[in-house]
Amino acid sequence: MPKVTINDRTVEVEPGTNLVEAAAKVGVQVPHYCYHPRLSVVGQCRMCMVEVEMNGRKMPKLQAGCSTPVAEGMVVRTDTPEVHEAQKGMMEFLLINHPLDCPICDQAGECGLQDYSFKHGVAYSRFEFEDKRTYPGRERIPLGANVLLNMNRCIQCTRCVRFTQEIAGTSEIGFFNRGSHAEIGVFPGQELSNPLATCVVDICPVGALTSTRFRFAERVFNLDKKPSICTGCDAGCNITIEHRRGAIRRYKPRTNPEVNDYWMCDDGRASWEKYRDRPRLTSPRVKGRATTWKEALDAVYQRVRSRSAEGATAILGSGQSTTEEAYLFAQLAEQIGTPHRSVAVDPFPERRIPNPQGGVFGREAAPNRRGAELAGLGPRAGAFSADDLIAGDAASRCATIVVADGDFGAAAWDAKAVARLRQASFLIVFSWADSPLAQAADIALPIATHAETDGSFINSQRRVQRFRAAFPAPGQVRSGVEVLSDLLARFDPAWAHLSPAAVFDRLAGQAPELIGLTFGAVPSMGSVLPPTSPELLAAAGAEG
């Protein structure tokens, strides 16, 4: 592999690596606008100019770092007076016609133009004319349902154009006109409506493209940002939860080349909105009356431990539960001796999120059906399935149904499905939402959302990925692991006071797929679980 020296620091890189990426490996930032690691190189912003020396001879002109591949023995400098002068000149050109609307721009606080103006620009302009180039009537133009264009802010980096051509494969956006009148837009009769459309907002280095979901919602420098996993489907996209005092404002993709790379779909971006729009269950209820946790869990314990002539006890799991919560529900099923355990998951319009390996697919409207089944909630021969309970008459033959998530899917909000589940003699619901199903329950227990707890999910690649709480749960709400640990301790004190990490490690000691893995040792990019039987091998092949 070739070695290159950048600002007196030598690094060995893969053949074909350009100078922007090579410099990043030694902690040197080469400023750039048009370059993106997953898009073709066009070299048109000219901010990444560097000085290059080969075989003791300096190249007569500065070179664009994005389009210059590393060669053995190359010596590069990014801190010479010539380089600084070129960067200042480019910043001056870019700012000549740029509007001074930072105070009202959503990009303020995370804007490349602001950052590089401060680092590489000058505090004055030599432009002597009052009139700037403008695009009358080209402000706040909807390119699609989720993206607005302010053409006056555009620096013509063409990232959005290349994204729709090369990543989304839909090519809705193009360049129109020539010279100083060039502008971006959608082609006549089209709109920016591909499933990954809002990714153009993520990669826009300025405020030309903004999200209709986030526009004017919050100043970005007021937001706390925590890494997490998207719960919109089973693709398992890595995200950053951005919130202010526990109020989520947006999800943004977090780079993981093994899963979602730099991208995520618009459905996933919108999946947090249910936490804003749906009513929250904030305290335990028994027979519609607010009560204490002790009274509620004592009542659950007394109900599930008793054998009833009214019928069986069934556990209706959820693909929204963490792997650790699902494992504790499975242990509850073991304690009460019931085979009736299943996982409810709604179908999802297939989504493919591109990555360097060809992409990750989402086909289920829940992130963790595989994790829940691996943890012990998988179907048993002769036992009630989730469909039997939700769409059939199995609930009428149950003495007790324990629902792991009062928002497990669309059926939790459907009056007919709730009525069928309510045919059980006794209904216990764990839920973050005060859904119709939670309202119909004999006992409703408020548990935390995935943003308020630690845990893990297993995606469609059979990749286990962990996440941490972004913010604490409100009021009397407790994490599912804490509640279930408290409940199981009534059967056996050894289950008391368990953390999600401790629960995962217990599960890893029993599940062949997880042998040797601990919660703390799960890599940041996740760990793919090996299939351990012909059935699992066949399932893994079918899921791609």
XYZ file of C-alpha atoms in Angstrom:
544
model
C 0.000 0.000 0.000
C 1.314 3.484 -0.847
C 2.676 5.781 1.829
C 2.084 9.513 1.753
C 3.414 12.283 3.979
C 0.892 15.006 4.831
C 2.080 17.989 6.855
C 5.084 15.919 8.031
C 2.853 12.987 9.099
C 3.270 9.737 7.185
C 0.353 7.378 6.629
C -0.187 4.168 4.653
C -3.484 4.012 2.770
C -5.348 1.814 0.326
C -4.480 2.319 -3.377
C -6.851 4.818 -4.992
C -7.445 6.800 -1.795
C -7.644 10.519 -2.531
C -5.817 13.186 -0.574
C -8.915 14.404 1.314
C -9.436 10.928 2.804
C -5.717 10.316 3.366
C -5.381 13.609 5.248
C -8.337 12.699 7.473
C -6.477 9.548 8.561
C -3.728 11.684 10.115
C -6.135 14.221 11.614
C -5.729 16.898 8.947
C -8.931 18.468 7.647
C -8.878 19.466 3.998
C -11.877 21.789 3.474
C -14.311 20.704 0.769
C -17.891 21.235 -0.375
C -18.554 19.163 -3.501
C -16.727 16.020 -2.386
C -18.581 13.242 -0.578
C -17.134 9.758 0.054
C -20.054 7.982 -1.661
C -20.524 10.321 -4.637
C -18.543 10.694 -7.834
C -15.724 13.241 -7.839
C -16.384 16.445 -9.786
C -13.758 18.791 -8.305
C -15.797 21.933 -8.826
C -15.801 23.743 -5.478
C -11.962 24.108 -5.528
C -11.760 24.415 -1.734
C -9.575 21.318 -1.339
C -6.503 22.707 -3.100
C -3.231 21.342 -1.695
C 0.460 21.558 -2.510
C 1.942 18.284 -3.841
C 5.558 17.198 -4.224
C 6.648 14.033 -6.052
C 10.190 12.699 -6.246
C 11.560 15.908 -4.769
C 9.818 18.122 -7.344
C 6.895 20.333 -6.455
C 4.007 20.375 -8.901
C 3.779 23.800 -10.521
C 0.122 24.281 -9.555
C -1.971 23.459 -6.531
C -3.938 20.223 -6.916
C -7.530 19.416 -5.997
C -7.278 16.972 -3.097
C -10.551 15.198 -3.918
C -9.430 14.207 -7.430
C -5.768 13.465 -6.665
C -5.087 9.835 -5.701
C -2.269 8.987 -3.338
C 0.998 7.802 -4.874
C 4.000 6.211 -3.185
C 6.380 8.826 -1.778
C 3.995 11.747 -2.307
C 4.556 14.724 0.011
C 1.535 16.952 0.607
C 1.161 20.246 2.427
C -2.157 21.858 3.331
C -0.766 24.743 5.394
C 1.366 26.801 3.018
C 0.678 30.490 2.222
C -0.288 29.533 -1.345
C -2.900 27.053 -0.109
C -4.333 29.544 2.397
C -4.527 32.215 -0.285
C -6.391 29.879 -2.639
C -8.873 28.952 0.089
C -9.495 32.607 0.956
C -10.065 33.380 -2.701
C -12.619 30.609 -3.114
C -14.453 31.661 0.045
C -14.591 35.205 -1.265
C -16.143 34.003 -4.528
C -18.685 31.817 -2.730
C -19.747 34.622 -0.393
C -20.061 37.366 -3.020
C -23.653 36.437 -3.828
C -24.597 34.508 -0.716
C -27.443 36.051 1.328
C -26.695 37.139 4.890
C -29.641 35.244 6.369
C -27.813 33.031 8.872
C -30.106 34.178 11.737
C -33.156 32.677 9.984
C -31.492 29.722 8.262
C -32.073 26.191 9.596
C -28.521 25.261 8.659
C -27.005 27.837 11.031
C -24.859 26.034 13.561
C -24.014 23.114 11.251
C -23.253 24.999 8.050
C -20.087 24.296 6.096
C -20.120 27.793 4.665
C -20.171 29.304 8.158
C -17.428 26.993 9.413
C -15.073 27.482 6.498
C -15.747 31.217 6.355
C -14.519 31.412 9.936
C -11.507 29.118 9.391
C -10.440 29.984 5.856
C -12.178 33.207 4.850
C -11.584 36.922 5.380
C -13.618 39.495 7.295
C -14.236 41.755 4.294
C -15.254 41.579 0.653
C -13.750 43.366 -2.324
C -17.065 43.179 -4.165
C -17.948 46.837 -4.806
C -21.453 46.528 -6.163
C -24.717 46.730 -4.241
C -26.663 44.245 -6.324
C -26.024 40.563 -5.721
C -27.087 37.805 -8.070
C -30.466 36.575 -6.899
C -33.074 34.102 -8.036
C -36.410 35.939 -7.693
C -39.248 33.586 -6.890
C -36.881 30.697 -6.153
C -37.122 30.774 -2.374
C -39.081 28.203 -0.347
C -39.746 26.090 -3.435
C -41.038 22.580 -2.602
C -39.044 19.996 -4.542
C -41.240 17.330 -2.966
C -43.293 16.729 0.160
C -40.249 16.684 2.451
C -37.680 19.074 0.936
C -37.705 22.831 0.274
C -35.246 24.718 -1.961
C -33.862 28.210 -1.306
C -31.883 28.771 -4.503
C -30.295 32.012 -3.280
C -28.276 29.960 -0.773
C -27.070 27.310 -3.224
C -23.314 27.135 -3.913
C -23.786 24.693 -6.819
C -21.807 21.826 -5.317
C -24.138 19.343 -7.150
C -24.168 16.872 -4.245
C -27.980 16.645 -4.459
C -27.871 16.060 -8.221
C -25.308 13.280 -7.888
C -27.144 11.714 -4.955
C -30.381 11.268 -6.900
C -28.462 9.905 -9.882
C -25.978 7.614 -8.159
C -27.504 6.575 -4.811
C -31.291 6.901 -5.120
C -31.149 6.054 -8.834
C -34.142 8.278 -9.578
C -32.482 11.397 -11.096
C -35.234 13.878 -10.240
C -32.841 16.787 -9.663
C -30.742 18.482 -12.348
C -28.903 21.676 -13.274
C -30.704 24.201 -15.458
C -29.401 27.245 -17.403
C -25.740 28.216 -17.711
C -23.073 30.401 -16.157
C -24.160 32.743 -13.395
C -27.793 31.801 -14.036
C -27.303 28.089 -13.377
C -29.707 26.662 -10.809
C -30.881 23.326 -9.500
C -34.435 22.041 -9.597
C -36.576 19.033 -10.388
C -37.308 18.094 -13.963
C -40.727 19.142 -15.347
C -43.512 16.840 -14.220
C -41.396 15.257 -11.478
C -40.953 15.796 -7.782
C -38.382 14.660 -5.245
C -40.350 11.724 -3.882
C -37.943 8.791 -3.716
C -37.805 6.924 -0.359
C -34.406 8.492 0.487
C -35.353 12.033 -0.553
C -34.438 13.867 2.672
C -30.856 12.601 2.446
C -30.220 15.530 0.080
C -30.790 17.812 3.084
C -28.161 15.886 5.082
C -25.505 16.223 2.394
C -26.270 19.829 1.401
C -23.324 21.776 2.892
C -25.345 24.999 3.186
C -28.993 25.893 3.815
C -30.204 25.596 0.234
C -32.150 22.394 0.936
C -34.110 22.127 4.174
C -36.446 19.541 5.639
C -40.133 20.386 5.907
C -40.289 18.215 9.045
C -37.541 20.114 10.847
C -37.862 23.592 9.312
C -37.871 26.206 12.106
C -38.461 23.491 14.735
C -35.337 24.171 16.786
C -31.910 25.749 16.695
C -29.432 22.933 16.163
C -27.039 24.239 18.814
C -29.793 23.743 21.428
C -30.109 20.048 20.628
C -28.585 17.132 22.519
C -27.451 14.379 20.161
C -27.292 10.704 21.132
C -26.521 7.638 18.977
C -29.334 5.107 18.608
C -31.113 2.733 16.202
C -34.141 3.548 14.036
C -37.303 1.621 14.975
C -39.204 2.272 11.743
C -38.387 -1.142 10.244
C -35.995 -4.082 10.533
C -33.217 -2.540 8.424
C -31.679 -1.318 11.678
C -30.404 2.028 10.410
C -27.956 3.720 12.728
C -29.243 7.146 13.709
C -28.629 10.115 15.943
C -31.568 11.116 18.143
C -31.571 14.896 18.401
C -33.715 16.206 21.243
C -34.187 19.092 23.608
C -34.952 18.147 27.196
C -36.473 14.851 26.111
C -38.553 16.279 23.249
C -37.278 14.620 20.055
C -36.885 17.027 17.152
C -35.443 14.783 14.463
C -33.647 11.573 13.544
C -30.546 11.839 11.368
C -28.555 8.983 9.829
C -25.367 7.969 11.651
C -22.633 6.534 9.468
C -22.247 2.758 9.496
C -20.874 1.327 6.201
C -22.026 -2.160 7.215
C -25.704 -1.178 7.569
C -27.149 2.097 6.294
C -23.870 3.801 5.332
C -24.655 7.569 5.306
C -28.370 7.233 4.524
C -31.842 6.511 5.915
C -35.331 6.523 4.444
C -37.967 9.204 4.988
C -40.298 6.726 6.709
C -37.643 6.110 9.335
C -37.114 9.832 9.822
C -40.814 10.218 10.586
C -40.997 7.270 12.990
C -40.254 9.443 16.054
C -43.359 11.564 15.444
C -45.578 8.987 17.146
C -43.906 9.910 20.448
C -45.038 13.492 19.892
C -48.513 12.811 18.545
C -49.814 9.851 20.580
C -51.009 10.024 24.201
C -48.525 8.802 26.808
C -49.233 6.275 29.562
C -47.556 7.860 32.581
C -48.645 5.826 35.631
C -49.717 2.233 36.404
C -53.455 1.511 36.208
C -55.497 -1.317 37.687
C -59.096 -1.549 36.471
C -58.819 2.023 35.147
C -57.593 3.439 38.455
C -54.134 4.970 38.873
C -52.096 3.083 41.442
C -48.573 2.434 42.667
C -46.031 0.205 40.983
C -46.032 -2.207 43.925
C -49.784 -2.653 43.880
C -49.845 -3.085 40.100
C -47.022 -5.652 39.993
C -48.452 -7.545 42.969
C -51.735 -7.792 41.057
C -49.928 -9.024 37.918
C -48.027 -11.603 39.946
C -51.144 -12.922 41.643
C -52.931 -13.189 38.320
C -50.253 -14.916 36.210
C -49.052 -17.367 38.881
C -52.493 -18.871 39.464
C -53.715 -21.701 37.254
C -57.159 -20.790 35.986
C -59.984 -22.956 34.707
C -60.915 -20.045 32.438
C -58.199 -20.982 29.956
C -54.536 -20.560 29.070
C -52.135 -17.689 29.635
C -50.590 -16.208 26.490
C -47.670 -13.809 25.990
C -48.116 -11.533 22.957
C -44.652 -10.167 22.255
C -43.646 -7.268 20.057
C -40.988 -6.593 17.463
C -40.664 -3.162 19.084
C -39.370 -4.635 22.356
C -35.638 -4.778 22.972
C -33.966 -8.174 22.946
C -33.513 -7.882 26.705
C -37.190 -7.129 27.343
C -38.211 -10.036 25.096
C -35.916 -12.378 27.028
C -37.531 -11.397 30.321
C -41.002 -11.912 28.841
C -39.848 -15.364 27.742
C -38.638 -16.038 31.283
C -42.049 -14.969 32.572
C -43.600 -17.515 30.203
C -41.255 -20.165 31.630
C -42.170 -19.249 35.202
C -45.887 -19.643 34.547
C -45.401 -22.667 32.271
C -47.136 -21.463 29.125
C -46.160 -22.403 25.553
C -48.363 -19.618 24.148
C -45.809 -16.990 23.184
C -45.472 -15.141 19.892
C -44.304 -11.898 18.320
C -46.631 -9.488 16.530
C -45.112 -7.595 13.568
C -46.808 -5.628 10.794
C -45.555 -5.873 7.185
C -43.713 -2.881 5.756
C -43.243 -1.619 2.175
C -39.804 -2.930 1.220
C -37.019 -0.420 1.688
C -33.465 -0.834 0.469
C -30.890 1.398 2.097
C -27.742 1.454 -0.085
C -24.359 0.588 1.379
C -20.996 -0.528 -0.100
C -22.030 -4.201 0.269
C -25.157 -3.756 -1.842
C -27.646 -2.517 0.738
C -29.695 -3.516 3.747
C -33.409 -4.301 3.404
C -36.347 -3.492 5.639
C -39.541 -5.507 5.216
C -41.171 -5.431 8.677
C -42.581 -2.427 10.553
C -40.576 -3.231 13.686
C -36.844 -3.365 14.385
C -36.489 -6.528 16.444
C -38.679 -9.497 15.538
C -35.551 -11.647 15.163
C -34.196 -10.553 18.530
C -37.512 -11.257 20.260
C -37.719 -14.748 18.752
C -34.081 -15.533 19.512
C -34.729 -14.455 23.118
C -37.436 -17.083 23.492
C -40.694 -15.603 22.164
C -40.627 -17.623 18.963
C -43.699 -19.653 17.981
C -44.243 -23.112 19.512
C -45.942 -26.024 17.788
C -49.594 -26.229 18.783
C -49.495 -22.890 20.620
C -51.441 -19.745 19.819
C -49.768 -17.524 17.217
C -49.942 -13.732 17.173
C -52.481 -13.910 14.345
C -54.623 -16.359 16.344
C -54.815 -13.823 19.176
C -55.185 -10.628 17.115
C -57.299 -11.774 14.162
C -58.742 -15.081 15.361
C -60.723 -16.315 18.352
C -57.819 -17.596 20.473
C -58.158 -14.714 22.938
C -61.611 -15.964 23.960
C -59.934 -19.175 25.135
C -57.371 -17.378 27.274
C -57.650 -16.714 30.977
C -54.911 -14.077 30.738
C -53.109 -12.321 27.904
C -49.918 -10.393 28.621
C -49.180 -7.876 25.865
C -45.536 -6.784 25.749
C -46.218 -3.509 23.944
C -49.446 -1.533 23.755
C -48.186 -0.088 20.452
C -47.028 -3.372 18.841
C -48.659 -2.418 15.535
C -51.747 -1.052 13.824
C -53.977 -3.574 15.623
C -53.293 -1.886 18.985
C -55.190 1.139 17.637
C -57.932 -0.822 15.844
C -61.194 -1.156 17.759
C -62.042 -4.585 16.309
C -58.618 -6.063 17.112
C -58.740 -4.618 20.627
C -62.195 -6.107 21.139
C -60.902 -9.539 20.097
C -57.997 -9.345 22.555
C -60.379 -8.071 25.212
C -62.274 -11.376 24.998
C -59.628 -12.822 27.301
C -60.788 -13.014 30.914
C -57.907 -10.775 31.994
C -55.730 -8.431 29.929
C -52.348 -7.069 31.054
C -50.619 -4.509 28.833
C -47.108 -3.059 29.041
C -47.063 0.145 27.014
C -45.395 3.509 26.484
C -48.548 4.791 24.719
C -52.012 5.136 26.177
C -53.410 3.303 23.165
C -56.937 1.891 22.912
C -55.420 -1.466 23.856
C -53.832 0.005 26.998
C -57.101 1.731 27.867
C -58.979 -1.586 27.556
C -56.529 -3.446 29.813
C -57.297 -4.660 33.328
C -53.743 -3.677 34.247
C -51.718 -1.147 32.226
C -48.033 -0.656 33.020
C -46.115 2.375 31.633
C -42.720 1.491 30.189
C -40.023 3.531 28.486
C -39.566 4.006 24.752
C -36.369 2.848 23.063
C -35.086 6.436 23.332
C -35.348 6.208 27.137
C -33.650 2.871 27.771
C -30.574 0.813 26.983
C -30.933 -2.297 24.878
C -30.242 -4.108 21.635
C -32.003 -4.965 18.373
C -31.240 -7.609 15.757
C -31.878 -6.386 12.216
C -32.660 -8.108 8.914
C -28.970 -8.998 8.482
C -29.092 -10.799 11.861
C -26.793 -8.045 13.114
C -27.059 -7.327 16.826
C -26.721 -3.626 17.551
C -26.852 -1.986 20.951
C -27.988 1.487 21.944
C -28.145 3.647 25.055
C -30.854 5.857 26.511
C -30.866 9.312 24.943
C -32.729 10.860 27.887
C -34.535 9.674 31.035
C -38.151 8.482 31.045
C -40.734 10.913 32.488
C -42.628 10.648 35.782
C -43.437 7.145 36.983
C -42.428 5.521 33.705
C -39.842 2.738 34.122
C -37.833 0.742 31.606
C -39.274 -2.593 30.530
C -36.237 -4.420 31.903
C -36.658 -2.766 35.316
C -40.369 -3.601 35.477
C -39.942 -7.212 34.345
C -36.973 -7.733 36.645
C -39.133 -6.511 39.535
C -41.967 -8.837 38.495
C -39.737 -11.898 38.031
C -38.118 -11.278 41.420
C -41.497 -12.200 42.927
C -40.943 -15.688 41.514
C -37.189 -15.846 42.198
C -35.105 -13.149 43.963
C -32.200 -13.898 41.607
C -33.979 -11.803 38.952
C -34.019 -8.627 41.044
C -32.276 -5.388 40.043
C -30.996 -6.485 36.646
C -29.659 -3.991 34.124
C -30.129 -4.420 30.351
C -26.440 -5.320 30.071
C -26.794 -8.042 32.723
C -29.907 -9.425 31.004
C -28.131 -9.522 27.620
C -25.200 -11.340 29.164
C -27.560 -13.922 30.718
C -29.193 -14.466 27.355
C -25.773 -14.754 25.665
C -24.925 -17.571 28.067
C -27.931 -19.569 26.801
C -28.421 -18.697 23.112
C -25.941 -20.529 20.828
C -25.895 -17.589 18.391
C -24.691 -15.223 21.128
C -22.107 -17.438 22.803
C -19.003 -15.438 23.696
C -20.679 -12.045 23.170
C -21.362 -9.548 25.956
C -23.353 -6.333 25.898
C -20.245 -4.252 26.457
C -18.336 -6.074 23.715
C -20.866 -5.514 20.915
C -18.862 -3.508 18.325
C -19.982 -0.007 17.356
C -20.949 -1.311 13.897
C -22.761 -4.311 15.356
C -22.022 -8.022 15.200
C -23.591 -10.424 12.690
C -24.847 -13.592 14.349
C -24.024 -16.918 12.690
C -26.950 -19.206 11.820
C -26.732 -22.336 13.945
C -29.183 -24.692 12.253
C -30.363 -25.586 8.716
C -33.622 -23.714 9.418
C -31.776 -20.556 10.403
C -29.417 -20.895 7.433
C -32.416 -21.149 5.100
C -34.081 -18.150 6.760
C -30.898 -16.079 6.524
C -30.614 -16.889 2.818
C -34.259 -15.954 2.185
C -33.809 -12.614 3.937
C -30.816 -11.740 1.781
